[in-house]
Structure formats: structure tokens, C-alpha cells
Amino acid sequence: MSFISDIYAYLFYFATLVLLGGVAFKILQYARTPAPLKIPTTPAPTTRVGVALRMTREVVLFESLFRGNKWTWIFSWMFHFGLLLVTLRHLRYFIDPVPVPIQMIQPFGIYGGMAMIVGLAGLWTRRFFVDRVRYISSRSDHLILGLLIAIGLTGLMMRFVVHTDIIRVKEFFAGLYQFEVFVLPADPVLLLHLLLVALLMIIFPYSKLLHAPGLFFSPTRNQVDNPREQRHIAPWAKRLEQE
Amino acid sequence: MAKANFQVPELKEYAEIPEIEPGVMAHSKTFKSKPEFQDALGFPGELVEDWQKKAIDKMGDLLGRYRSLRVYLDSCVKCGACTDKCHYYLGTHDPKNMPVGRQDLLRKVYRRYFTLAGRFFPDLVGATELTEDVLGDWYNYFHQCSQCRRCSVFCPYGIDTAEISMAAREIMDHIGVGQKYCNEIIGKVYKIGNNLGLPGPALIDTLEGLEEDVFDDTGVEVKFPVDQEGAEILLVTPSADFFAEPHVDGLIGYGKVFHEAGVSWTMSTYASEAANFGMFIGSYDNMRRVALRIREAAIKLGVKRIVFGECGHAWRVAYSFLNTLAGPWDFLDQRYPIPQHICEFTYDLIQQGKLKFDKSQNDDKVLTYHDSCNVARASRMGDKPGGQFDIPRAIIREVCNHYYDMDEETIRDRTFCCGGGGGLLTDDLMEVRVKGAQPRIEALNHVIQEKAVTHMAAICAICKTQFTKVLPYYGMDMDQIVGIHQLVSNAIILTGKESDEQSSESAQATA
């Protein structure tokens, strides 16, 4: 079975490269693109600390979405918070020794996985039953939801139905750090789970998943409302003044 | 009034989210800009050859210049939070008027030419070529957006459709497809100095007439100075204030406030316009050119302060962009905000106890207040966030006895647009304007029914003009819309004015 292990090893190297490289490229691109005008959506904070607080509320509590649509807020918050717990739980497969907080979070990670599925199902249901949301959904929107649900379900299956040899999975990923390929257990559910995760990593920088870094660069949310006090001018606009 | 050739929406007791009716507004096309209007702004006169390539190039250029555009085109997850937030969607039911629906008109072309997914899997991600049909949709639907930013309040990523629609209009202008209304007006500003095309002598004449009217009315010599070098304050106000009702009553109000403040002030025939339609067409260059006129006038007249009159998007450009576009303003008196809103100015005087009001002069009205979108969601007043909501309300409460807010969901940063902003205040878009006004008028109707409200105050020239025109479609009167400084003007007690008692005493004495 080492053939499959090899393929997965290369797949994960490739996926990691695409994910990190792609997101880094997009972040650099966003950071380098000037924001020539002050456009915070007001009422906006007048200090940097205020902006950090506003941004934190957006990231942690989805404040704007809460005002926008309660159902979408409930489901997407369930999904994202569940995903966070699941990710933290999974860290034990990649870190040795496992830090105490990660050990303690293990059971909650399972609930996170369930919350994630419920949230995603809710979001997907909206795409069928709310005519406005159905209208704006493209095939990729459905596919990404399907992909995430499939990842969640295969994950939960390994916890509740067909266990896999976790020790060897951990060995496999630990081996990748040293560029050594250990044999991955040949369980179909595990292989499917890992394949889908790699796929998710690969599409991340080319899909709407860019909303994650995008939020931090959104001028309506990250700008300080102080245009009268401080002159704000982009390099290309500055050049107009010299003409 | 001409009869509407479209169905005016019904006002319901509770706001409803309509079902989508694809394509119902596809027929709405605003007049295209003629070559002579395009030329003045530095755009090609008519659709250029290889327009498709030029449009894509321009899009690439803008993507490199505006972080907002790039981030917003990438970040949308189609969550749907914005779908029921646009007043044009609520009023027309056309899904391309949902903020995300409107953005997608540009986004699908962006995806096709600028993203890997769209290049290789266009059908999967909804990417399309820039065809004539798509351009047609751009022209129609990006001119059904008032750039009011209501959607950006509710978007989890702060995606602002105004930014997208400005970019789309900028691209269209660069391939020779401009909108007549905006571009003709900007041309008038360059040529004559204001949106209405009022030449200097006409302006001076109008203001002299105004002085006489105010004197006849009050017995006090309130001045309306023009081009007065060495005045302390330059007032820049929308040109509608010079002649239209109810705008001109607001101008009278500013004059009375300045009179009571005892400051010297002036207007300028060169920069006799606060509005800056460069913003509506998304053109930084044109917005800058218009803004620089104010700088030139300020330098030439040697003023120390700049105050803006009641105009929504003018205040956005003034508050948020003037320092960027036409700064630095180091030659002005730094003790005052640069620029300052007339409401800030009046509010300060009220705080200092320098203004006296007879509130009963507005007793014939029960008021509510319409937060204009550009003031509410794109600017500030005073030094605290939200001052743009509190200061105008504080002034209204100071000058009248009866005031009620409309439903909380429809005011402050959640305010509904009047339906005429963003370069849509033209008769050829009347259907869009009337339907787009529906959510605001529904909320107004509530307070009319429940609180016996009779008048709605606003501090935006476009709102005032739009409501004057649109209220009658809903069975209301055009004079139910008033300006804040119109109310101030009614209630203010001018120094040097004899009170009724005194004048009757002096009349008896002479008798």
C-alpha cells in the first residue's frame, strides 16, 4: 500500500504549497493594492484601537451578519465555530507532544464536528428554499458546501463507525515533516477524508474561501474614520499632484 | 403631473421581502451621454472600437488602484445577507437589484478574465465573457444603484456595492458609454461653476433678491454675500439651494445663523456648487478636478474656514475626501474642523447659547427625520462616531416641539435611501426612483398614521428634490419634505428684530 501513501504524501505537499503560496500571494496582492480614499462604513471608530475592536467583533461574533440575517448568522456561526474546535482537536495529529489545552479540547472537537455539519446543512438548505439565495447560488457554491459536509461526515464516521489507526496517521504526517513517507492506513473512509481535505486546501486561494483573508483588508471595516484630521493619499494619487 | 406609466408600489403595514421577479427592470435605461458631454470629462465620445478589450484593460487598471474593488470581487460568499437590503430590490423585485445580484454583473466578468477558476471552469463559478448583453446589463443596473451603502452595513465582509458600481461606471465611461445626467452636470461645473449652470450674475441677482425677501419678512438686514474677499467663512452649498423649494429656505436659514453668529462669510461664483458628481461616476480624476475648484476659491478669497450646506454626497466628498483630493488645508484656521458641516456650525452655536429660538414657529408641523445615506453611512459630524445621527436630531429638537423618529430598522445607519441618489435624479429614471422610494415612504407612512407626523426633514439636496417629486405618487404632498435649516430659519429669533409687542408699542407711540 505504499503506492497510495506516496501519492498522498505528494498530494499533501502540493496542497500545502498551493494553500500557503496562494494565500500569501493574495495577501500580498491585497496589501500592495492602494486604498486611495477613506471609505469606512460609518459610524466607524476614530482610533486604531477602535478599529481592532470592530474587526475582532466581526471575526469572532460576525457582527454585521448578525444585523443582516439571523438564520444565516446562526448557521454560519455554528459552522465556523465548529470548524475551529475541529481544527484545534486535529492539532494532536500534527503536534507531539500534545499541549494540555489541545488535550482538553478533544471531546469538544467532536461536538464541533456535529455543529459544523448542522450549520452547513442549514446554509445549504437556504440555497434551495430561499428564492433570493437560490438565484445567487452558482454550482461552485453548492460544491463547496458539499465538500465541507463530506469532510465533516467522513471525519465523524471515523469517530463513531469505522475507526482508523490514529497512531499510524500521526506517524504519516510526522514523517512528512522529515520528508519521509510512512505507510498510511488503507481505510477508504480515511483516504476519502484526506483527499477531500487536500482538495479544500487546493481550491482555497482560488475560491470564495478568500473571504477569510479578505475581511482583514476590507476598507469599509479596517479604516479609521479620521479623514479630516489626517490626510490620506495613495501613491498613485500623490503623483497626480505633481503633474 | 404626468401620470405614471408604471405601477406605483402599494404601501403595506409591515415591510415585506418580495419574491424575485427576474428581468422586470431590464427595460430601464437612462439616457446615454453625448460626445460633447463625454469630451469635457476626458472620456471618449462614443463606444470605442475594441471596447471589450479596453473595458477589460480598464478593469485591470482599477483592480490595481482600488483595494476595495479587488477584495470585494474576491470575498463574496453569496451568503445572501444583503439580498433584502437594497431599496431598489424591495421596490422593484428585480434580483439584479439585490446588492449581490448587481455586483455579480461585474464579478462574473472579473472571474472570467482575472481568476484561474473563471478562466478554466467558467460554468462552475458563474463566469462569463464581456458580451454586448452583459454591457447592456451593466448600463441598466449600475444606473439603478444609488450608491447608498446600505448593503455594506449588513455584509459580513463590508462589501460595498457603491464601490463596485462606481468602478463599473468608470469602466463604461472609458469605453465611451457614459450617463447623460451625471456627465452633463460635471461639464456644467467645469464651464459655469455649478450643477445648474447658473452664471455668476444670475447668482448675485438671486442672492440680492433673497436679501430683500428676508428683509421684507423679518425687518432685519441678513446678508447673502458673494465673492467677498477676506471673509472668514466660505460657504459651499448645493446649487439647488439658490432657487428650488424647499432648498432655498435652508439657504435663508444658513444666512440667519451666520448673521446671529456675527461672522463674516461669503459664497463663491467660481465654486458655487457643493455637489461633486465625480463621485457618482467613480472618477477620481473628475472628483479631484471638481474639488480643486473649492481650494482655488478658498485661496483666492482668503477665507479661514469652509462650511458646507445641506447636501448628502457633497458632505461625503467634503468630509471623507476633500483633504485627500484637494488638501492639505494648512492655510485655513486649524481650530475648526476642515471642512465643517452647517449642522455642526449651528449645533456649536446652540451649545454656546448663542442662538435663540421660538419653537412655536414650527408648531404647524409634527416632524420626523430622514437620515440621508451619504451622511449616515459615509461621513461623520462632531468628534464622536454617530455624531451624524445625533447632531441633526439635536438641532431639530431645539427648533420644534413635535418630533418622532421613524422605525428603528429604517433610520441611522440602517436608513433607507430616498431613491434618487447616486446620479439617478433624472426624469428618465422616474420608475426606478418611485419604486426605490417605497421602503422609505412606507416607514414615513407609519409615523404619519401612528404619530400624526406631517413633515419629514432631511439634509440632502437630492433627498429634498427626490421626495418633492416622488411623494405625490404615494398620495402625499410635495411640501411634506423640509430642510433642517428651513426649520431653523422659521424658529430663529434674529437680533435687531423688534418683537411683536415692541413694534405694536412703537406703533401706538406714533399713533
PDB file of N, CA and C in Angstrom, chain B residues 423-498:
ATOM      1  N   GLY B 423     -26.732  59.768  -8.797  1.00  0.00           N
ATOM      2  CA  GLY B 423     -26.836  60.124 -10.214  1.00  0.00           C
ATOM      3  C   GLY B 423     -28.101  59.589 -10.862  1.00  0.00           C
ATOM      4  N   LEU B 424     -29.109  59.337 -10.035  1.00  0.00           N
ATOM      5  CA  LEU B 424     -30.365  58.793 -10.572  1.00  0.00           C
ATOM      6  C   LEU B 424     -31.487  59.831 -10.583  1.00  0.00           C
ATOM      7  N   LEU B 425     -31.143  61.049 -10.173  1.00  0.00           N
ATOM      8  CA  LEU B 425     -32.172  62.076 -10.003  1.00  0.00           C
ATOM      9  C   LEU B 425     -32.566  62.688 -11.348  1.00  0.00           C
ATOM     10  N   THR B 426     -32.928  61.834 -12.275  1.00  0.00           N
ATOM     11  CA  THR B 426     -33.252  62.322 -13.608  1.00  0.00           C
ATOM     12  C   THR B 426     -34.589  61.738 -14.025  1.00  0.00           C
ATOM     13  N   ASP B 427     -35.351  62.492 -14.785  1.00  0.00           N
ATOM     14  CA  ASP B 427     -36.716  62.069 -15.110  1.00  0.00           C
ATOM     15  C   ASP B 427     -36.769  60.756 -15.875  1.00  0.00           C
ATOM     16  N   ASP B 428     -35.693  60.457 -16.637  1.00  0.00           N
ATOM     17  CA  ASP B 428     -35.752  59.203 -17.396  1.00  0.00           C
ATOM     18  C   ASP B 428     -35.625  57.971 -16.498  1.00  0.00           C
ATOM     19  N   LEU B 429     -35.336  58.193 -15.219  1.00  0.00           N
ATOM     20  CA  LEU B 429     -35.298  57.058 -14.295  1.00  0.00           C
ATOM     21  C   LEU B 429     -36.446  57.130 -13.280  1.00  0.00           C
ATOM     22  N   MET B 430     -37.524  57.788 -13.654  1.00  0.00           N
ATOM     23  CA  MET B 430     -38.607  58.021 -12.698  1.00  0.00           C
ATOM     24  C   MET B 430     -39.170  56.734 -12.106  1.00  0.00           C
ATOM     25  N   GLU B 431     -39.298  55.714 -12.931  1.00  0.00           N
ATOM     26  CA  GLU B 431     -39.864  54.462 -12.407  1.00  0.00           C
ATOM     27  C   GLU B 431     -38.978  53.889 -11.295  1.00  0.00           C
ATOM     28  N   VAL B 432     -37.661  53.870 -11.562  1.00  0.00           N
ATOM     29  CA  VAL B 432     -36.721  53.368 -10.561  1.00  0.00           C
ATOM     30  C   VAL B 432     -36.797  54.226  -9.300  1.00  0.00           C
ATOM     31  N   ARG B 433     -36.909  55.530  -9.504  1.00  0.00           N
ATOM     32  CA  ARG B 433     -36.938  56.445  -8.363  1.00  0.00           C
ATOM     33  C   ARG B 433     -38.178  56.238  -7.507  1.00  0.00           C
ATOM     34  N   VAL B 434     -39.313  56.109  -8.151  1.00  0.00           N
ATOM     35  CA  VAL B 434     -40.561  55.954  -7.401  1.00  0.00           C
ATOM     36  C   VAL B 434     -40.562  54.612  -6.667  1.00  0.00           C
ATOM     37  N   LYS B 435     -40.188  53.551  -7.382  1.00  0.00           N
ATOM     38  CA  LYS B 435     -40.200  52.224  -6.753  1.00  0.00           C
ATOM     39  C   LYS B 435     -39.136  52.126  -5.660  1.00  0.00           C
ATOM     40  N   GLY B 436     -37.978  52.746  -5.927  1.00  0.00           N
ATOM     41  CA  GLY B 436     -36.898  52.699  -4.935  1.00  0.00           C
ATOM     42  C   GLY B 436     -37.226  53.478  -3.671  1.00  0.00           C
ATOM     43  N   ALA B 437     -38.143  54.422  -3.771  1.00  0.00           N
ATOM     44  CA  ALA B 437     -38.510  55.228  -2.601  1.00  0.00           C
ATOM     45  C   ALA B 437     -39.466  54.490  -1.681  1.00  0.00           C
ATOM     46  N   GLN B 438     -40.030  53.391  -2.168  1.00  0.00           N
ATOM     47  CA  GLN B 438     -41.102  52.715  -1.437  1.00  0.00           C
ATOM     48  C   GLN B 438     -40.756  52.364   0.029  1.00  0.00           C
ATOM     49  N   PRO B 439     -39.584  51.739   0.293  1.00  0.00           N
ATOM     50  CA  PRO B 439     -39.303  51.385   1.692  1.00  0.00           C
ATOM     51  C   PRO B 439     -39.261  52.605   2.614  1.00  0.00           C
ATOM     52  N   ARG B 440     -38.663  53.700   2.137  1.00  0.00           N
ATOM     53  CA  ARG B 440     -38.621  54.900   2.974  1.00  0.00           C
ATOM     54  C   ARG B 440     -40.020  55.457   3.193  1.00  0.00           C
ATOM     55  N   ILE B 441     -40.807  55.478   2.131  1.00  0.00           N
ATOM     56  CA  ILE B 441     -42.133  56.083   2.235  1.00  0.00           C
ATOM     57  C   ILE B 441     -43.052  55.217   3.086  1.00  0.00           C
ATOM     58  N   GLU B 442     -42.828  53.921   3.041  1.00  0.00           N
ATOM     59  CA  GLU B 442     -43.586  53.026   3.911  1.00  0.00           C
ATOM     60  C   GLU B 442     -43.327  53.362   5.386  1.00  0.00           C
ATOM     61  N   ALA B 443     -42.046  53.562   5.709  1.00  0.00           N
ATOM     62  CA  ALA B 443     -41.690  53.899   7.100  1.00  0.00           C
ATOM     63  C   ALA B 443     -42.254  55.266   7.475  1.00  0.00           C
ATOM     64  N   LEU B 444     -42.218  56.184   6.514  1.00  0.00           N
ATOM     65  CA  LEU B 444     -42.783  57.519   6.760  1.00  0.00           C
ATOM     66  C   LEU B 444     -44.284  57.400   6.993  1.00  0.00           C
ATOM     67  N   ASN B 445     -44.925  56.585   6.179  1.00  0.00           N
ATOM     68  CA  ASN B 445     -46.364  56.399   6.297  1.00  0.00           C
ATOM     69  C   ASN B 445     -46.749  55.884   7.689  1.00  0.00           C
ATOM     70  N   HIS B 446     -45.909  55.013   8.253  1.00  0.00           N
ATOM     71  CA  HIS B 446     -46.172  54.510   9.604  1.00  0.00           C
ATOM     72  C   HIS B 446     -46.280  55.626  10.616  1.00  0.00           C
ATOM     73  N   VAL B 447     -45.258  56.526  10.588  1.00  0.00           N
ATOM     74  CA  VAL B 447     -45.307  57.587  11.600  1.00  0.00           C
ATOM     75  C   VAL B 447     -46.381  58.617  11.276  1.00  0.00           C
ATOM     76  N   ILE B 448     -46.760  58.682  10.019  1.00  0.00           N
ATOM     77  CA  ILE B 448     -47.887  59.567   9.676  1.00  0.00           C
ATOM     78  C   ILE B 448     -49.168  59.001  10.302  1.00  0.00           C
ATOM     79  N   GLN B 449     -49.359  57.678  10.148  1.00  0.00           N
ATOM     80  CA  GLN B 449     -50.549  57.033  10.688  1.00  0.00           C
ATOM     81  C   GLN B 449     -50.544  57.023  12.216  1.00  0.00           C
ATOM     82  N   GLU B 450     -49.380  56.686  12.794  1.00  0.00           N
ATOM     83  CA  GLU B 450     -49.349  56.424  14.231  1.00  0.00           C
ATOM     84  C   GLU B 450     -49.068  57.650  15.080  1.00  0.00           C
ATOM     85  N   LYS B 451     -48.256  58.561  14.549  1.00  0.00           N
ATOM     86  CA  LYS B 451     -47.867  59.719  15.360  1.00  0.00           C
ATOM     87  C   LYS B 451     -48.372  61.033  14.771  1.00  0.00           C
ATOM     88  N   ALA B 452     -49.164  60.931  13.753  1.00  0.00           N
ATOM     89  CA  ALA B 452     -49.689  62.128  13.087  1.00  0.00           C
ATOM     90  C   ALA B 452     -48.574  63.036  12.586  1.00  0.00           C
ATOM     91  N   VAL B 453     -47.492  62.433  12.151  1.00  0.00           N
ATOM     92  CA  VAL B 453     -46.397  63.215  11.590  1.00  0.00           C
ATOM     93  C   VAL B 453     -46.882  63.915  10.318  1.00  0.00           C
ATOM     94  N   THR B 454     -46.445  65.166  10.147  1.00  0.00           N
ATOM     95  CA  THR B 454     -46.869  65.903   8.956  1.00  0.00           C
ATOM     96  C   THR B 454     -45.708  66.190   8.012  1.00  0.00           C
ATOM     97  N   HIS B 455     -44.485  66.291   8.555  1.00  0.00           N
ATOM     98  CA  HIS B 455     -43.344  66.674   7.728  1.00  0.00           C
ATOM     99  C   HIS B 455     -42.117  65.822   8.027  1.00  0.00           C
ATOM    100  N   MET B 456     -41.303  65.642   7.008  1.00  0.00           N
ATOM    101  CA  MET B 456     -40.053  64.909   7.165  1.00  0.00           C
ATOM    102  C   MET B 456     -38.907  65.860   6.826  1.00  0.00           C
ATOM    103  N   ALA B 457     -37.952  65.986   7.746  1.00  0.00           N
ATOM    104  CA  ALA B 457     -36.795  66.840   7.494  1.00  0.00           C
ATOM    105  C   ALA B 457     -35.651  66.010   6.932  1.00  0.00           C
ATOM    106  N   ALA B 458     -34.839  66.639   6.078  1.00  0.00           N
ATOM    107  CA  ALA B 458     -33.677  65.956   5.518  1.00  0.00           C
ATOM    108  C   ALA B 458     -32.587  66.985   5.301  1.00  0.00           C
ATOM    109  N   ILE B 459     -31.337  66.528   5.245  1.00  0.00           N
ATOM    110  CA  ILE B 459     -30.250  67.475   4.989  1.00  0.00           C
ATOM    111  C   ILE B 459     -29.493  67.080   3.729  1.00  0.00           C
ATOM    112  N   CYS B 460     -30.233  66.813   2.670  1.00  0.00           N
ATOM    113  CA  CYS B 460     -29.592  66.467   1.415  1.00  0.00           C
ATOM    114  C   CYS B 460     -30.427  67.036   0.281  1.00  0.00           C
ATOM    115  N   ALA B 461     -29.756  67.726  -0.635  1.00  0.00           N
ATOM    116  CA  ALA B 461     -30.461  68.370  -1.739  1.00  0.00           C
ATOM    117  C   ALA B 461     -31.144  67.339  -2.627  1.00  0.00           C
ATOM    118  N   ILE B 462     -30.479  66.191  -2.788  1.00  0.00           N
ATOM    119  CA  ILE B 462     -31.077  65.161  -3.638  1.00  0.00           C
ATOM    120  C   ILE B 462     -32.308  64.582  -2.962  1.00  0.00           C
ATOM    121  N   CYS B 463     -32.203  64.285  -1.667  1.00  0.00           N
ATOM    122  CA  CYS B 463     -33.372  63.789  -0.938  1.00  0.00           C
ATOM    123  C   CYS B 463     -34.532  64.767  -1.075  1.00  0.00           C
ATOM    124  N   LYS B 464     -34.239  66.054  -0.881  1.00  0.00           N
ATOM    125  CA  LYS B 464     -35.318  67.044  -0.924  1.00  0.00           C
ATOM    126  C   LYS B 464     -35.972  67.073  -2.304  1.00  0.00           C
ATOM    127  N   THR B 465     -35.157  67.071  -3.346  1.00  0.00           N
ATOM    128  CA  THR B 465     -35.696  67.111  -4.702  1.00  0.00           C
ATOM    129  C   THR B 465     -36.471  65.834  -5.013  1.00  0.00           C
ATOM    130  N   GLN B 466     -35.863  64.720  -4.644  1.00  0.00           N
ATOM    131  CA  GLN B 466     -36.486  63.424  -4.912  1.00  0.00           C
ATOM    132  C   GLN B 466     -37.844  63.310  -4.228  1.00  0.00           C
ATOM    133  N   PHE B 467     -37.915  63.643  -2.939  1.00  0.00           N
ATOM    134  CA  PHE B 467     -39.189  63.497  -2.222  1.00  0.00           C
ATOM    135  C   PHE B 467     -40.237  64.477  -2.749  1.00  0.00           C
ATOM    136  N   THR B 468     -39.784  65.682  -3.088  1.00  0.00           N
ATOM    137  CA  THR B 468     -40.719  66.653  -3.643  1.00  0.00           C
ATOM    138  C   THR B 468     -41.438  66.047  -4.839  1.00  0.00           C
ATOM    139  N   LYS B 469     -40.676  65.317  -5.633  1.00  0.00           N
ATOM    140  CA  LYS B 469     -41.221  64.749  -6.853  1.00  0.00           C
ATOM    141  C   LYS B 469     -41.980  63.449  -6.604  1.00  0.00           C
ATOM    142  N   VAL B 470     -41.498  62.658  -5.675  1.00  0.00           N
ATOM    143  CA  VAL B 470     -41.990  61.288  -5.547  1.00  0.00           C
ATOM    144  C   VAL B 470     -43.152  61.149  -4.547  1.00  0.00           C
ATOM    145  N   LEU B 471     -43.159  61.993  -3.507  1.00  0.00           N
ATOM    146  CA  LEU B 471     -44.228  61.878  -2.508  1.00  0.00           C
ATOM    147  C   LEU B 471     -45.628  61.890  -3.134  1.00  0.00           C
ATOM    148  N   PRO B 472     -45.878  62.765  -4.127  1.00  0.00           N
ATOM    149  CA  PRO B 472     -47.229  62.781  -4.722  1.00  0.00           C
ATOM    150  C   PRO B 472     -47.644  61.445  -5.347  1.00  0.00           C
ATOM    151  N   TYR B 473     -46.683  60.663  -5.830  1.00  0.00           N
ATOM    152  CA  TYR B 473     -47.036  59.348  -6.389  1.00  0.00           C
ATOM    153  C   TYR B 473     -47.685  58.475  -5.327  1.00  0.00           C
ATOM    154  N   TYR B 474     -47.314  58.726  -4.060  1.00  0.00           N
ATOM    155  CA  TYR B 474     -47.852  57.918  -2.972  1.00  0.00           C
ATOM    156  C   TYR B 474     -48.980  58.641  -2.242  1.00  0.00           C
ATOM    157  N   GLY B 475     -49.520  59.642  -2.893  1.00  0.00           N
ATOM    158  CA  GLY B 475     -50.660  60.341  -2.314  1.00  0.00           C
ATOM    159  C   GLY B 475     -50.299  61.321  -1.212  1.00  0.00           C
ATOM    160  N   MET B 476     -49.030  61.691  -1.126  1.00  0.00           N
ATOM    161  CA  MET B 476     -48.622  62.671  -0.119  1.00  0.00           C
ATOM    162  C   MET B 476     -48.315  63.994  -0.816  1.00  0.00           C
ATOM    163  N   ASP B 477     -48.111  65.047  -0.001  1.00  0.00           N
ATOM    164  CA  ASP B 477     -47.856  66.360  -0.602  1.00  0.00           C
ATOM    165  C   ASP B 477     -46.375  66.616  -0.787  1.00  0.00           C
ATOM    166  N   MET B 478     -46.061  67.341  -1.848  1.00  0.00           N
ATOM    167  CA  MET B 478     -44.647  67.586  -2.133  1.00  0.00           C
ATOM    168  C   MET B 478     -43.986  68.452  -1.063  1.00  0.00           C
ATOM    169  N   ASP B 479     -44.766  69.297  -0.382  1.00  0.00           N
ATOM    170  CA  ASP B 479     -44.130  70.164   0.618  1.00  0.00           C
ATOM    171  C   ASP B 479     -44.026  69.499   1.990  1.00  0.00           C
ATOM    172  N   GLN B 480     -44.247  68.192   2.042  1.00  0.00           N
ATOM    173  CA  GLN B 480     -44.048  67.487   3.315  1.00  0.00           C
ATOM    174  C   GLN B 480     -42.575  67.232   3.607  1.00  0.00           C
ATOM    175  N   ILE B 481     -41.721  67.515   2.646  1.00  0.00           N
ATOM    176  CA  ILE B 481     -40.287  67.374   2.878  1.00  0.00           C
ATOM    177  C   ILE B 481     -39.698  68.768   3.137  1.00  0.00           C
ATOM    178  N   VAL B 482     -38.963  68.876   4.233  1.00  0.00           N
ATOM    179  CA  VAL B 482     -38.369  70.165   4.590  1.00  0.00           C
ATOM    180  C   VAL B 482     -36.894  69.973   4.957  1.00  0.00           C
ATOM    181  N   GLY B 483     -36.157  71.078   4.957  1.00  0.00           N
ATOM    182  CA  GLY B 483     -34.750  71.024   5.351  1.00  0.00           C
ATOM    183  C   GLY B 483     -34.602  71.413   6.809  1.00  0.00           C
ATOM    184  N   ILE B 484     -33.505  70.990   7.424  1.00  0.00           N
ATOM    185  CA  ILE B 484     -33.304  71.324   8.839  1.00  0.00           C
ATOM    186  C   ILE B 484     -33.135  72.833   9.014  1.00  0.00           C
ATOM    187  N   HIS B 485     -32.360  73.457   8.128  1.00  0.00           N
ATOM    188  CA  HIS B 485     -32.153  74.898   8.300  1.00  0.00           C
ATOM    189  C   HIS B 485     -33.365  75.717   7.876  1.00  0.00           C
ATOM    190  N   GLN B 486     -34.269  75.063   7.183  1.00  0.00           N
ATOM    191  CA  GLN B 486     -35.569  75.692   6.939  1.00  0.00           C
ATOM    192  C   GLN B 486     -36.319  75.811   8.272  1.00  0.00           C
ATOM    193  N   LEU B 487     -36.244  74.746   9.082  1.00  0.00           N
ATOM    194  CA  LEU B 487     -36.872  74.769  10.401  1.00  0.00           C
ATOM    195  C   LEU B 487     -36.162  75.770  11.305  1.00  0.00           C
ATOM    196  N   VAL B 488     -34.816  75.780  11.205  1.00  0.00           N
ATOM    197  CA  VAL B 488     -34.019  76.734  11.976  1.00  0.00           C
ATOM    198  C   VAL B 488     -34.440  78.151  11.597  1.00  0.00           C
ATOM    199  N   SER B 489     -34.573  78.364  10.290  1.00  0.00           N
ATOM    200  CA  SER B 489     -34.942  79.683   9.781  1.00  0.00           C
ATOM    201  C   SER B 489     -36.297  80.129  10.333  1.00  0.00           C
ATOM    202  N   ASN B 490     -37.246  79.207  10.401  1.00  0.00           N
ATOM    203  CA  ASN B 490     -38.574  79.548  10.925  1.00  0.00           C
ATOM    204  C   ASN B 490     -38.509  79.979  12.385  1.00  0.00           C
ATOM    205  N   ALA B 491     -37.665  79.275  13.166  1.00  0.00           N
ATOM    206  CA  ALA B 491     -37.734  79.441  14.620  1.00  0.00           C
ATOM    207  C   ALA B 491     -36.743  80.452  15.172  1.00  0.00           C
ATOM    208  N   ILE B 492     -35.723  80.768  14.411  1.00  0.00           N
ATOM    209  CA  ILE B 492     -34.645  81.586  14.970  1.00  0.00           C
ATOM    210  C   ILE B 492     -35.143  83.002  15.272  1.00  0.00           C
ATOM    211  N   ILE B 493     -34.723  83.522  16.405  1.00  0.00           N
ATOM    212  CA  ILE B 493     -35.077  84.904  16.752  1.00  0.00           C
ATOM    213  C   ILE B 493     -33.866  85.770  16.412  1.00  0.00           C
ATOM    214  N   LEU B 494     -34.057  86.648  15.453  1.00  0.00           N
ATOM    215  CA  LEU B 494     -32.924  87.453  14.979  1.00  0.00           C
ATOM    216  C   LEU B 494     -32.696  88.659  15.883  1.00  0.00           C
ATOM    217  N   THR B 495     -31.440  88.934  16.168  1.00  0.00           N
ATOM    218  CA  THR B 495     -31.099  90.127  16.922  1.00  0.00           C
ATOM    219  C   THR B 495     -31.393  91.323  16.025  1.00  0.00           C
ATOM    220  N   GLY B 496     -31.897  92.372  16.642  1.00  0.00           N
ATOM    221  CA  GLY B 496     -32.187  93.553  15.829  1.00  0.00           C
ATOM    222  C   GLY B 496     -33.602  93.504  15.299  1.00  0.00           C
ATOM    223  N   LYS B 497     -34.268  92.402  15.547  1.00  0.00           N
ATOM    224  CA  LYS B 497     -35.657  92.342  15.110  1.00  0.00           C
ATOM    225  C   LYS B 497     -36.536  92.763  16.269  1.00  0.00           C
ATOM    226  N   GLU B 498     -37.443  93.694  16.017  1.00  0.00           N
ATOM    227  CA  GLU B 498     -38.336  94.115  17.087  1.00  0.00           C
ATOM    228  C   GLU B 498     -39.335  93.009  17.319  1.00  0.00           C
TER     229      GLU B 498
END
